[in-house]
Amino acid sequence: MIEAKDLRGRFNDWPRAGSRVYRAPGRVNLIGEHTDYNDGFVMPAAIDFHTWVAIAPRTDRTISVFSENFQEAVRFDLDDPAPQPKRHWSDYVRGVALALEQSGYRLRGAQLQIRSDVPIGAGLSSSAAIEVATGYALLHHSGFDVEKVELARLCQRAENDFVGVRCGIMDQFISCQGEKGKALLLDCRSLEYKLLPLAKATRLVICNTMVKHELAAGEYNKRRAECEEGVRHLARRGDDVKTLRDVTSAQLESDSRDLPDIIYRRCRHVISENARVLQAAAALERGSVAEFGRLIDESHRSLQQDYEVSCAELDLMVNLANALPGTYGARMTGGGFGGCTVNLVLDEAVEEFKTRIARDYENTTGITPEIYVCETTDGVKEVVSG
Ligand code: GLA
């Protein structure tokens, strides 16, 4: 992980003279998976992996952007009447610029340099981090006050409409509004949120399985469609059901005969997961780590069995974690089909946990995992002026 003070020495010409530097974090979701696009509840935390954007003015309406990670430069014109996505990292930058302009923010031309240490494709929201850091930098640079909830919405729009991924609001929201030492309980319908203190004697340990199965994107959209199908069935009874957020477990059970089994199980995951998030928030507020951990375990089982978005490597990582001393809870985090697990581990057990889980996972799969003992961090902000 990179510190702001290290950046100047670390890259050639970083940041260029006259640049301002901003950074936005990645995230881990503690509980509340596949609920955001169902208007439900989520509980992510911002973690100390960041995307950094250095921005300097240009006199025209061009955005030129250099990625330190890909060692590649791209430029585009803010006045291009029909920008098209290219399935390229620069789509995030271009999509955000477009979403901002379309909602009335006239941007100034700029030179951007981007660097990220958020593991790419690991389910820790490297996309949201680049979107939010870029959006914040572009708005600030163009003289606008940044309203962070609005920024999160516009970054989500960029990802939905330009990049072409139908994600919910969770990742962009936490990258904007995270706070060090806190988890964030978010109501994805109203966008009301509450910051909750994380237990002091525990650490969040993220285990990267280092696999990403091809079907992830297709299955994500399929799950969304299955949830929508569930809503269509459940709304027929005349109740006011707009999303699965509006359905209780009792209603689901009483309507279960009318639902195809697979749709029933998808709905059961979402409805029970929403309830778990609220219980988990109450547990955190009471300081009940054991209860919080139990809910994390239940969430994994529901994702594995009802929502079917886990995979062999994630299940293995969770089982290995549960066999180790000091583990309160373990589950997959993010969209699924690979990526990472999140583990709530007793502080003094962390060193042993790291060593043993890495060894056991590698012994079984032949894959060397990456284990990150995380610090939580703040949402997007400016880090250096100069
Ligand atoms: C991805 C999406 C999020 C959310 C999670 C699943 O990370 O970007 O919006 O839907 O999957 O909880």
Short mmCIF file of N, CA, C and O in Angstrom, two decimals, residues 34 54 69 77 168 181 204 275 302 306 320:
data_model
loop_
_atom_site.label_atom_id
_atom_site.label_comp_id
_atom_site.label_asym_id
_atom_site.label_seq_id
_atom_site.Cartn_x
_atom_site.Cartn_y
_atom_site.Cartn_z
N HIS A 34 -25.45 -8.75 -2.68
CA HIS A 34 -26.49 -8.83 -3.71
C HIS A 34 -27.82 -8.27 -3.20
O HIS A 34 -28.89 -8.73 -3.60
N ALA A 54 -3.78 12.43 -10.08
CA ALA A 54 -3.16 13.76 -10.08
C ALA A 54 -3.75 14.50 -11.27
O ALA A 54 -3.87 13.95 -12.37
N ASN A 69 -0.33 2.30 -13.90
CA ASN A 69 -0.39 0.83 -13.84
C ASN A 69 -0.21 0.21 -15.21
O ASN A 69 0.49 -0.79 -15.37
N ASP A 77 -11.96 14.05 -26.21
CA ASP A 77 -12.47 15.41 -26.28
C ASP A 77 -13.80 15.48 -25.53
O ASP A 77 -14.70 14.69 -25.82
N GLY A 168 -24.97 -2.16 -8.47
CA GLY A 168 -25.76 -1.30 -7.58
C GLY A 168 -24.92 -0.10 -7.13
O GLY A 168 -23.87 0.19 -7.72
N GLY A 181 -12.01 3.36 10.73
CA GLY A 181 -12.48 2.74 11.97
C GLY A 181 -13.95 2.36 11.96
O GLY A 181 -14.46 1.82 12.93
N LEU A 204 -10.00 -7.08 10.29
CA LEU A 204 -10.60 -7.58 9.06
C LEU A 204 -9.47 -8.15 8.22
O LEU A 204 -8.52 -7.44 7.87
N ALA A 275 -32.38 -8.82 6.44
CA ALA A 275 -32.62 -8.94 7.89
C ALA A 275 -31.30 -9.12 8.63
O ALA A 275 -31.07 -8.53 9.68
N SER A 302 -25.99 -18.68 2.83
CA SER A 302 -27.11 -18.26 1.99
C SER A 302 -26.63 -17.92 0.57
O SER A 302 -27.28 -18.27 -0.42
N ASP A 306 -28.45 -20.64 -1.54
CA ASP A 306 -29.67 -20.06 -2.13
C ASP A 306 -29.36 -19.18 -3.34
O ASP A 306 -30.06 -19.23 -4.35
N LEU A 320 -11.54 -23.24 5.56
CA LEU A 320 -10.22 -23.20 6.20
C LEU A 320 -10.21 -22.16 7.32
O LEU A 320 -9.69 -22.40 8.41
#
